Amino acid sequence: MSRILGFVLRRLWQGVLVLVGVALTVFFLFNVLPGDPVALLAGQRSDAATRAAIAADLGLDQPLPAQLAGYLNDVSPLGLHPRDSAGVAKYGGVTLLPLGQKALVLKTPYLRRSFQSNKEVLSILLDHFTGTLWLAVAAMLIAAVLGITLGIVAALKPHSWLDRLLVSTSVLGISVPSFVAAILIAITFGFYWSSWTGLNLTGQLYETDPFTGRHLVLRNLLLPAFALGIRPLAVIVQLTRSSMLDVMSQDYIRTARAKGLSGYRTVVSHALKNALNPVITAVSGWLASLMAGAFFIEYIFNWKGLGTVTLRAVENLDFPVVMGATIFIAALFVLVNIVVDVLYAFIDPRVKLG
């Protein structure tokens, strides 16, 4: 147990360093990009005094090093903040060490407020996170169920026409970019064939009916989830096929067959259990990647999620939302990778946590 705890603590420290690097990168990236959010907010007919007031309110009138120090202080769980009522209301948290007019505070990372709506960025991200999570989980379920099933079928019929068809199709699925596949799927099944499929080109997870109220509409999830899951589906097919072929050639499988076990029992009870270790790792690792890769899929299907809100923030030069979303996704990557490494060590005793 102490070994696992030590591993988690080391990975968390490495994750903190990664997040610091991400915060530095996105800060400098969005400060060198063309565009003036102050001019966008003030309007073309505003005077210099109005623009100066907006810049001062957003903290954009300060030198770049001061802006960077303030941003890192805000997004850090440990920050140095004013002890007055305004500082408490803005940052909250628990005071660890009073330092005159300021204090060292343990708090929720403050991602600041949106330039456009003046809402807290963290609140905006959490409001849209549910849609992205549903989409990523649904895509992963489709990819895992279909991928494992088709991979087993291909492995049980090696070098047959069905095996060649599945392998060729999976190569195509890996090669085609997700946003291209999403456009083709949306137009085909959500537009041209919508009268047959009953699916819409766009839609949300929840819809509001004037008579029945708000209700869940899972069919709107099908097309974007399938479009997002095509690439992991193709990878899982090939990974399952390769792993199954390797396991089926082992001595204990031949021994099980020699004892008279049926083909179904041999595959399910012996081969599949050992062949799924790399597949489970791939499935676990893909979940965070799918959340990040859902951006353009959400935009194409007009799905309410992190991707949609982030891309619209880029269009409107709403830098706090874009930077907050980038750090949010990076934190998810770090946490999911730690969980996957620990779970894989439990699944496969041969793996040692270094």
Coordinates of N, CA and C in Angstrom, one line a residue, residues 140 143-144 148 231-240 275-290 336-337 340-341 344 347:
M140 N -16.6 5.6 -25.9 CA -15.7 4.5 -25.5 C -16.4 3.2 -25.3
A143 N -16.9 1.9 -28.8 CA -15.6 1.4 -29.3 C -15.2 0.1 -28.7
A144 N -15.4 0.0 -27.4 CA -14.9 -1.2 -26.6 C -15.8 -2.4 -27.0
I148 N -13.9 -5.1 -29.3 CA -13.5 -6.4 -28.7 C -14.2 -7.5 -29.5
R231 N -12.1 6.0 -34.3 CA -10.6 5.8 -34.2 C -10.3 4.8 -33.1
P232 N -10.7 5.0 -31.8 CA -10.5 4.0 -30.8 C -11.1 2.6 -31.1
L233 N -12.2 2.6 -31.8 CA -12.8 1.3 -32.3 C -11.8 0.6 -33.2
A234 N -11.2 1.3 -34.2 CA -10.3 0.7 -35.1 C -9.1 0.1 -34.4
V235 N -8.6 0.9 -33.4 CA -7.4 0.5 -32.6 C -7.7 -0.7 -31.8
I236 N -8.9 -0.7 -31.2 CA -9.2 -1.9 -30.3 C -9.4 -3.1 -31.1
V237 N -10.0 -3.0 -32.3 CA -10.1 -4.2 -33.2 C -8.8 -4.8 -33.5
Q238 N -7.8 -4.0 -33.9 CA -6.5 -4.6 -34.2 C -5.8 -5.1 -33.0
L239 N -5.9 -4.3 -31.8 CA -5.2 -4.8 -30.6 C -5.8 -6.1 -30.1
T240 N -7.1 -6.2 -30.1 CA -7.8 -7.4 -29.6 C -7.4 -8.6 -30.5
A275 N -6.1 -12.1 -22.9 CA -5.9 -11.3 -24.0 C -6.4 -9.8 -23.8
L276 N -7.2 -9.6 -22.8 CA -7.9 -8.3 -22.6 C -7.0 -7.3 -21.8
N277 N -5.9 -7.8 -21.2 CA -5.1 -6.8 -20.4 C -4.6 -5.6 -21.2
P278 N -4.0 -5.8 -22.4 CA -3.6 -4.6 -23.2 C -4.8 -3.8 -23.7
V279 N -5.9 -4.5 -23.9 CA -7.1 -3.8 -24.4 C -7.7 -2.9 -23.3
I280 N -7.8 -3.4 -22.1 CA -8.3 -2.6 -21.0 C -7.4 -1.4 -20.8
T281 N -6.1 -1.5 -20.9 CA -5.2 -0.4 -20.8 C -5.5 0.6 -21.9
A282 N -5.7 0.2 -23.1 CA -6.0 1.1 -24.2 C -7.3 1.8 -24.0
V283 N -8.4 1.1 -23.5 CA -9.7 1.6 -23.3 C -9.6 2.7 -22.2
S284 N -8.9 2.4 -21.1 CA -8.7 3.4 -20.0 C -8.0 4.6 -20.4
G285 N -6.9 4.4 -21.2 CA -6.1 5.6 -21.7 C -6.8 6.4 -22.7
W286 N -7.8 5.9 -23.4 CA -8.4 6.6 -24.5 C -9.5 7.6 -23.9
L287 N -10.0 7.3 -22.7 CA -11.1 8.2 -22.2 C -10.7 9.6 -22.1
A288 N -9.6 9.9 -21.5 CA -9.2 11.3 -21.4 C -8.9 11.9 -22.8
S289 N -8.3 11.1 -23.7 CA -8.0 11.6 -25.1 C -9.3 11.9 -25.8
L290 N -10.4 11.1 -25.6 CA -11.6 11.4 -26.2 C -12.2 12.7 -25.8
V336 N -6.4 10.8 -15.0 CA -6.7 9.6 -15.7 C -5.5 8.7 -15.9
N337 N -4.4 9.3 -16.3 CA -3.2 8.5 -16.5 C -2.7 7.8 -15.2
V340 N -5.1 4.9 -14.5 CA -4.9 3.8 -15.4 C -3.6 3.0 -15.0
D341 N -2.5 3.7 -14.6 CA -1.3 3.0 -14.2 C -1.5 2.2 -13.0
Y344 N -3.8 -0.8 -13.9 CA -3.1 -1.8 -14.7 C -2.2 -2.7 -13.8
I347 N -4.4 -5.2 -12.4 CA -4.9 -6.2 -13.4 C -3.8 -7.2 -13.7

